[in-house]
Amino acid sequence: MHPTVEAALEAAFTLHRLHAAPDPEALLRAVGGAVRGLAVGAQVPVDGPLMARFPKLEIVSNFGVGYDTIDAAEAHRRGVVVTNTPDVLTDEVADLTIGLLLATLRRIPQADRYLRAGHWPKAPFPLSASLRGRRVGILGLGRIGRAIARRLEGFGVEIAYHGRRPQDGVPYTYHDSLLGMAGAVHVLIVVAPAGPDTNGLVGDAVLAALGPEGILVNVARGSLVDEAALVRALEAGTILGAGLDVFENEPHVPAALAALENAVLLPHVGSASHHTRAAMGQLVVDNLVSWFEGRGPLTPVAETPWSPRA
């Protein structure tokens, strides 16, 4: 958890740091019965058995917009509110997505390594692909997806999207199937929420439809992409390249993927700026403070809606 979050929580509440406890299990036994709120990192699993350790639990405040590691349906069943940190990271992740797309297409990291290795005096760096003339498809046109699309408009590219249903007032082309969209675009940007319905959604068939000039960019969750299928596609030239900020088993990245020159890989840094992480941390704190002051949660997730009692 961001240090400012811990400091702010300690100032407002009795704070128990499970991650810093010499014996976390002993701490759970000692304080679990009194704990009413949890502040958790985006990679911390919060399931039914863990919630059961806190019989007085009222709220789980998640550091991150994604909350697939929290069983929100179980929380709702138990009367527990779950909050996340939407909006405050939207622009940062959208910016990073455009940078990752350009880095993958124009092979910016590879050109940097080429220069540093002293190859430039011997021969110019090979020509790269371009964003010019490409159609871009976005899987998941939520807050971040729309922010990415707005940025892409400035590049003069055609934009399409796929989701559960078409959205009103959206000027982009809607595709009712991911496979159909993959066959119609040159770039596929994955920014949909993770969950049981989206595991391995981008697999062999979608990658084949994207084609040999295709670029995959994933800034959502690693679980949405079949990583083994992606490695096969990159090795075989089924697609041109991939830019990834997320992986199936973070922080572990398959050696076969790391060895590929047509992949740009980042260590899940979509929102990782001082500015944005501070804003996310503040929202974690603000949700807890608002809740325990009786004003309700600021950003409850869809599975645990909240409204003031009459």
CSV table of C-alpha atoms in Angstrom, one decimal:
chain,number,residue,atom,x,y,z
A,1,MET,CA,0.0,0.0,0.0
A,2,HIS,CA,1.2,3.5,-0.8
A,3,PRO,CA,2.9,5.0,2.3
A,4,THR,CA,0.6,8.1,2.3
A,5,VAL,CA,-2.4,5.7,2.6
A,6,GLU,CA,-1.0,4.1,5.7
A,7,ALA,CA,-0.1,7.4,7.3
A,8,ALA,CA,-3.6,8.8,6.6
A,9,LEU,CA,-5.3,5.7,7.8
A,10,GLU,CA,-3.3,5.6,11.0
A,11,ALA,CA,-4.2,9.2,11.7
A,12,ALA,CA,-8.0,8.4,11.4
A,13,PHE,CA,-8.3,4.8,12.6
A,14,THR,CA,-6.8,2.1,14.7
A,15,LEU,CA,-4.6,0.6,11.9
A,16,HIS,CA,-3.3,-3.0,11.9
A,17,ARG,CA,-0.7,-3.7,9.2
A,18,LEU,CA,-1.2,-7.4,8.2
A,19,HIS,CA,1.6,-7.3,5.7
A,20,ALA,CA,4.1,-6.1,8.3
A,21,ALA,CA,3.1,-8.5,11.0
A,22,PRO,CA,5.8,-11.1,12.1
A,23,ASP,CA,2.9,-13.6,12.4
A,24,PRO,CA,0.0,-12.5,10.2
A,25,GLU,CA,-2.1,-15.5,11.4
A,26,ALA,CA,-1.7,-14.5,15.0
A,27,LEU,CA,-2.7,-10.9,14.2
A,28,LEU,CA,-5.8,-12.1,12.4
A,29,ARG,CA,-6.8,-14.2,15.4
A,30,ALA,CA,-6.2,-11.2,17.7
A,31,VAL,CA,-8.0,-8.4,15.9
A,32,GLY,CA,-10.2,-10.1,13.3
A,33,GLY,CA,-13.3,-9.9,15.5
A,34,ALA,CA,-13.0,-6.1,15.9
A,35,VAL,CA,-12.0,-5.1,12.3
A,36,ARG,CA,-14.8,-3.2,10.5
A,37,GLY,CA,-12.8,-2.0,7.4
A,38,LEU,CA,-10.1,-3.3,5.1
A,39,ALA,CA,-7.8,-1.3,2.9
A,40,VAL,CA,-6.3,-3.7,0.3
A,41,GLY,CA,-3.9,-3.6,-2.6
A,42,ALA,CA,-5.2,-4.5,-6.1
A,43,GLN,CA,-3.4,-7.9,-6.0
A,44,VAL,CA,-4.6,-9.0,-2.5
A,45,PRO,CA,-7.3,-11.8,-2.8
A,46,VAL,CA,-10.3,-11.1,-0.6
A,47,ASP,CA,-12.6,-14.1,-0.7
A,48,GLY,CA,-15.4,-15.5,1.5
A,49,PRO,CA,-13.1,-17.4,3.9
A,50,LEU,CA,-11.1,-14.3,4.5
A,51,MET,CA,-14.2,-12.1,5.0
A,52,ALA,CA,-15.4,-14.7,7.5
A,53,ARG,CA,-12.3,-13.9,9.6
A,54,PHE,CA,-13.9,-10.4,10.1
A,55,PRO,CA,-17.4,-10.9,11.4
A,56,LYS,CA,-17.9,-7.1,11.9
A,57,LEU,CA,-16.6,-6.2,8.4
A,58,GLU,CA,-18.5,-3.4,6.7
A,59,ILE,CA,-16.3,-2.1,3.9
A,60,VAL,CA,-13.4,-3.2,1.7
A,61,SER,CA,-11.6,-0.2,0.1
A,62,ASN,CA,-9.5,-1.4,-2.9
A,63,PHE,CA,-6.4,0.4,-4.2
A,64,GLY,CA,-7.0,0.2,-7.9
A,65,VAL,CA,-9.8,0.4,-10.4
A,66,GLY,CA,-9.7,-3.4,-11.0
A,67,TYR,CA,-11.1,-5.5,-8.2
A,68,ASP,CA,-11.2,-9.0,-9.7
A,69,THR,CA,-9.2,-10.3,-6.8
A,70,ILE,CA,-12.2,-9.4,-4.5
A,71,ASP,CA,-15.3,-11.6,-4.4
A,72,ALA,CA,-17.6,-8.7,-4.7
A,73,ALA,CA,-20.7,-11.0,-5.0
A,74,GLU,CA,-19.8,-12.7,-1.7
A,75,ALA,CA,-19.2,-9.3,-0.2
A,76,HIS,CA,-22.7,-8.2,-1.2
A,77,ARG,CA,-24.2,-11.4,0.2
A,78,ARG,CA,-22.5,-10.5,3.5
A,79,GLY,CA,-23.7,-6.9,3.4
A,80,VAL,CA,-20.1,-5.6,2.9
A,81,VAL,CA,-19.5,-2.7,0.5
A,82,VAL,CA,-16.6,-2.8,-1.8
A,83,THR,CA,-15.0,0.4,-3.3
A,84,ASN,CA,-12.4,1.0,-5.9
A,85,THR,CA,-10.5,4.0,-7.4
A,86,PRO,CA,-12.1,4.8,-10.8
A,87,ASP,CA,-11.5,8.1,-12.7
A,88,VAL,CA,-8.4,9.2,-10.8
A,89,LEU,CA,-6.2,6.8,-12.9
A,90,THR,CA,-8.1,7.0,-16.2
A,91,ASP,CA,-5.9,9.6,-17.9
A,92,GLU,CA,-2.7,8.0,-16.7
A,93,VAL,CA,-3.5,4.6,-18.0
A,94,ALA,CA,-4.8,6.0,-21.3
A,95,ASP,CA,-1.6,8.0,-21.8
A,96,LEU,CA,0.5,4.9,-21.1
A,97,THR,CA,-1.6,2.9,-23.5
A,98,ILE,CA,-0.9,5.3,-26.4
A,99,GLY,CA,2.8,5.2,-25.5
A,100,LEU,CA,2.8,1.4,-25.4
A,101,LEU,CA,1.1,1.2,-28.7
A,102,LEU,CA,3.6,3.6,-30.4
A,103,ALA,CA,6.5,1.9,-28.7
A,104,THR,CA,5.3,-1.5,-30.1
A,105,LEU,CA,4.6,-0.2,-33.6
A,106,ARG,CA,7.7,2.0,-34.0
A,107,ARG,CA,9.9,-0.5,-32.0
A,108,ILE,CA,11.2,2.3,-29.7
A,109,PRO,CA,12.8,0.1,-27.0
A,110,GLN,CA,14.5,-2.0,-29.7
A,111,ALA,CA,15.8,1.2,-31.4
A,112,ASP,CA,17.1,2.3,-28.0
A,113,ARG,CA,18.9,-1.0,-27.4
A,114,TYR,CA,20.3,-0.8,-31.0
A,115,LEU,CA,21.9,2.6,-30.4
A,116,ARG,CA,23.3,1.7,-26.9
A,117,ALA,CA,24.9,-1.5,-28.4
A,118,GLY,CA,26.8,0.6,-30.8
A,119,HIS,CA,25.2,-0.7,-34.0
A,120,TRP,CA,24.1,2.7,-35.5
A,121,PRO,CA,27.5,3.6,-37.0
A,122,LYS,CA,27.5,0.2,-38.8
A,123,ALA,CA,24.0,0.5,-40.3
A,124,PRO,CA,20.7,2.4,-39.8
A,125,PHE,CA,18.1,0.9,-37.6
A,126,PRO,CA,15.6,-1.1,-39.8
A,127,LEU,CA,12.3,0.6,-40.8
A,128,SER,CA,9.3,0.0,-38.5
A,129,ALA,CA,5.6,-0.4,-38.9
A,130,SER,CA,3.4,2.7,-38.6
A,131,LEU,CA,0.2,3.8,-37.1
A,132,ARG,CA,-0.7,5.5,-40.4
A,133,GLY,CA,-3.6,3.9,-42.1
A,134,ARG,CA,-4.4,1.5,-39.3
A,135,ARG,CA,-7.8,0.7,-37.8
A,136,VAL,CA,-7.9,0.3,-34.0
A,137,GLY,CA,-10.3,-1.9,-32.1
A,138,ILE,CA,-10.9,-1.4,-28.4
A,139,LEU,CA,-12.1,-4.3,-26.3
A,140,GLY,CA,-14.0,-2.7,-23.4
A,141,LEU,CA,-15.2,0.9,-23.9
A,142,GLY,CA,-15.5,1.9,-20.3
A,143,ARG,CA,-13.9,5.0,-18.7
A,144,ILE,CA,-10.4,4.1,-19.7
A,145,GLY,CA,-11.4,2.7,-23.1
A,146,ARG,CA,-13.2,6.0,-24.0
A,147,ALA,CA,-10.2,8.0,-22.8
A,148,ILE,CA,-7.9,5.9,-25.1
A,149,ALA,CA,-10.3,6.4,-28.0
A,150,ARG,CA,-10.4,10.2,-27.5
A,151,ARG,CA,-6.6,10.2,-27.7
A,152,LEU,CA,-6.6,8.0,-30.8
A,153,GLU,CA,-8.9,10.5,-32.5
A,154,GLY,CA,-6.0,12.9,-32.7
A,155,PHE,CA,-4.0,10.4,-34.7
A,156,GLY,CA,-6.6,10.3,-37.4
A,157,VAL,CA,-7.2,6.5,-37.2
A,158,GLU,CA,-10.5,4.6,-37.6
A,159,ILE,CA,-11.8,3.4,-34.2
A,160,ALA,CA,-14.0,0.4,-33.4
A,161,TYR,CA,-15.1,-1.2,-30.2
A,162,HIS,CA,-16.6,-4.4,-28.8
A,163,GLY,CA,-18.5,-4.8,-25.6
A,164,ARG,CA,-21.7,-6.4,-24.3
A,165,ARG,CA,-23.8,-3.9,-26.1
A,166,PRO,CA,-23.5,-0.7,-28.3
A,167,GLN,CA,-23.2,2.5,-26.3
A,168,ASP,CA,-25.4,5.6,-27.0
A,169,GLY,CA,-23.7,8.7,-28.3
A,170,VAL,CA,-20.5,6.9,-29.3
A,171,PRO,CA,-19.1,7.8,-32.7
A,172,TYR,CA,-17.0,4.6,-33.1
A,173,THR,CA,-18.0,1.5,-35.0
A,174,TYR,CA,-19.5,-1.2,-32.8
A,175,HIS,CA,-18.9,-4.9,-33.4
A,176,ASP,CA,-21.1,-7.5,-31.7
A,177,SER,CA,-18.3,-10.1,-31.6
A,178,LEU,CA,-14.7,-9.9,-30.7
A,179,LEU,CA,-13.7,-12.2,-33.5
A,180,GLY,CA,-15.4,-10.0,-36.0
A,181,MET,CA,-13.7,-6.9,-34.7
A,182,ALA,CA,-10.3,-8.6,-34.7
A,183,GLY,CA,-10.8,-9.4,-38.3
A,184,ALA,CA,-11.6,-5.8,-39.2
A,185,VAL,CA,-8.8,-3.9,-37.4
A,186,HIS,CA,-5.0,-3.8,-37.3
A,187,VAL,CA,-4.6,-3.0,-33.6
A,188,LEU,CA,-6.5,-4.6,-30.8
A,189,ILE,CA,-6.4,-2.8,-27.4
A,190,VAL,CA,-7.6,-4.9,-24.4
A,191,VAL,CA,-9.0,-2.8,-21.6
A,192,ALA,CA,-12.0,-4.8,-20.4
A,193,PRO,CA,-12.6,-5.9,-16.8
A,194,ALA,CA,-11.3,-9.3,-15.7
A,195,GLY,CA,-13.6,-12.0,-14.6
A,196,PRO,CA,-14.7,-15.6,-15.2
A,197,ASP,CA,-16.4,-14.7,-18.5
A,198,THR,CA,-13.2,-13.0,-19.9
A,199,ASN,CA,-10.5,-15.6,-19.0
A,200,GLY,CA,-8.5,-16.4,-22.2
A,201,LEU,CA,-10.9,-14.3,-24.3
A,202,VAL,CA,-8.1,-13.3,-26.7
A,203,GLY,CA,-6.8,-16.7,-27.9
A,204,ASP,CA,-5.7,-18.5,-31.0
A,205,ALA,CA,-8.8,-17.6,-33.1
A,206,VAL,CA,-8.8,-13.9,-32.2
A,207,LEU,CA,-5.1,-13.6,-32.8
A,208,ALA,CA,-5.4,-15.3,-36.2
A,209,ALA,CA,-8.2,-12.9,-37.2
A,210,LEU,CA,-6.0,-10.0,-36.2
A,211,GLY,CA,-3.5,-11.2,-38.7
A,212,PRO,CA,0.2,-10.8,-39.7
A,213,GLU,CA,0.1,-7.0,-39.6
A,214,GLY,CA,-1.8,-7.0,-36.3
A,215,ILE,CA,-0.7,-5.5,-33.0
A,216,LEU,CA,-2.1,-6.5,-29.6
A,217,VAL,CA,-1.9,-4.1,-26.6
A,218,ASN,CA,-3.1,-5.3,-23.2
A,219,VAL,CA,-3.4,-2.9,-20.3
A,220,ALA,CA,-6.3,-4.6,-18.6
A,221,ARG,CA,-5.5,-7.9,-16.8
A,222,GLY,CA,-3.3,-10.7,-18.0
A,223,SER,CA,-6.1,-13.2,-17.6
A,224,LEU,CA,-7.9,-11.8,-20.7
A,225,VAL,CA,-5.2,-13.1,-23.0
A,226,ASP,CA,-4.2,-16.7,-23.5
A,227,GLU,CA,-0.5,-16.2,-22.9
A,228,ALA,CA,0.6,-19.5,-24.5
A,229,ALA,CA,-1.4,-18.7,-27.6
A,230,LEU,CA,0.1,-15.2,-27.7
A,231,VAL,CA,3.6,-16.6,-27.6
A,232,ARG,CA,2.8,-19.0,-30.4
A,233,ALA,CA,1.3,-16.1,-32.5
A,234,LEU,CA,4.4,-13.9,-32.0
A,235,GLU,CA,6.9,-16.7,-32.7
A,236,ALA,CA,5.0,-17.8,-35.8
A,237,GLY,CA,4.4,-14.3,-37.2
A,238,THR,CA,0.6,-14.8,-36.9
A,239,ILE,CA,0.6,-11.2,-35.6
A,240,LEU,CA,3.2,-8.5,-36.0
A,241,GLY,CA,3.8,-7.6,-32.3
A,242,ALA,CA,2.4,-7.1,-28.8
A,243,GLY,CA,2.7,-4.4,-26.1
A,244,LEU,CA,1.9,-5.8,-22.7
A,245,ASP,CA,1.6,-4.1,-19.3
A,246,VAL,CA,-0.1,-7.1,-17.6
A,247,PHE,CA,0.5,-10.8,-17.4
A,248,GLU,CA,-1.2,-14.0,-16.3
A,249,ASN,CA,1.0,-14.7,-13.3
A,250,GLU,CA,2.5,-11.4,-12.2
A,251,PRO,CA,5.2,-10.6,-11.5
A,252,HIS,CA,6.4,-13.7,-13.3
A,253,VAL,CA,6.7,-13.4,-17.1
A,254,PRO,CA,7.3,-16.5,-19.2
A,255,ALA,CA,10.9,-16.7,-20.5
A,256,ALA,CA,9.6,-17.5,-24.0
A,257,LEU,CA,7.7,-14.2,-24.0
A,258,ALA,CA,10.5,-12.1,-22.6
A,259,ALA,CA,12.9,-13.5,-25.3
A,260,LEU,CA,10.8,-12.2,-28.2
A,261,GLU,CA,12.0,-9.1,-30.0
A,262,ASN,CA,8.5,-8.3,-31.3
A,263,ALA,CA,7.1,-7.7,-27.9
A,264,VAL,CA,7.3,-4.7,-25.6
A,265,LEU,CA,6.8,-5.6,-22.0
A,266,LEU,CA,6.2,-3.4,-19.0
A,267,PRO,CA,5.9,-4.4,-15.3
A,268,HIS,CA,2.3,-3.3,-14.8
A,269,VAL,CA,2.9,0.4,-14.6
A,270,GLY,CA,-0.2,1.8,-16.2
A,271,SER,CA,-1.1,4.0,-13.3
A,272,ALA,CA,2.4,4.0,-11.7
A,273,SER,CA,3.2,7.8,-11.5
A,274,HIS,CA,3.6,9.6,-8.2
A,275,HIS,CA,0.7,11.9,-9.1
A,276,THR,CA,-1.8,9.2,-9.9
A,277,ARG,CA,-0.8,6.7,-7.2
A,278,ALA,CA,-1.2,9.5,-4.6
A,279,ALA,CA,-4.7,10.3,-5.9
A,280,MET,CA,-5.6,6.6,-5.8
A,281,GLY,CA,-4.4,6.3,-2.3
A,282,GLN,CA,-6.3,9.3,-1.2
A,283,LEU,CA,-9.5,7.8,-2.6
A,284,VAL,CA,-8.9,4.6,-0.7
A,285,VAL,CA,-8.7,6.7,2.5
A,286,ASP,CA,-11.6,9.0,1.5
A,287,ASN,CA,-13.9,6.0,1.0
A,288,LEU,CA,-13.1,4.7,4.5
A,289,VAL,CA,-13.4,8.0,6.2
A,290,SER,CA,-16.7,8.8,4.4
A,291,TRP,CA,-18.1,5.4,5.3
A,292,PHE,CA,-17.3,5.6,9.0
A,293,GLU,CA,-18.5,9.2,9.3
A,294,GLY,CA,-21.8,7.9,8.1
A,295,ARG,CA,-21.8,9.6,4.7
A,296,GLY,CA,-21.6,6.3,2.8
A,297,PRO,CA,-19.0,5.1,0.2
A,298,LEU,CA,-17.8,7.5,-2.5
A,299,THR,CA,-17.1,4.9,-5.2
A,300,PRO,CA,-18.9,1.6,-4.5
A,301,VAL,CA,-18.5,-1.1,-7.2
A,302,ALA,CA,-21.5,-2.3,-9.2
A,303,GLU,CA,-21.9,-5.5,-7.2
A,304,THR,CA,-22.2,-3.7,-3.9
A,305,PRO,CA,-24.4,-0.6,-4.7
A,306,TRP,CA,-25.3,1.6,-1.7
A,307,SER,CA,-27.9,4.2,-1.1
A,308,PRO,CA,-28.7,6.1,2.1
A,309,ARG,CA,-31.2,4.5,4.4
A,310,ALA,CA,-34.5,6.2,4.5
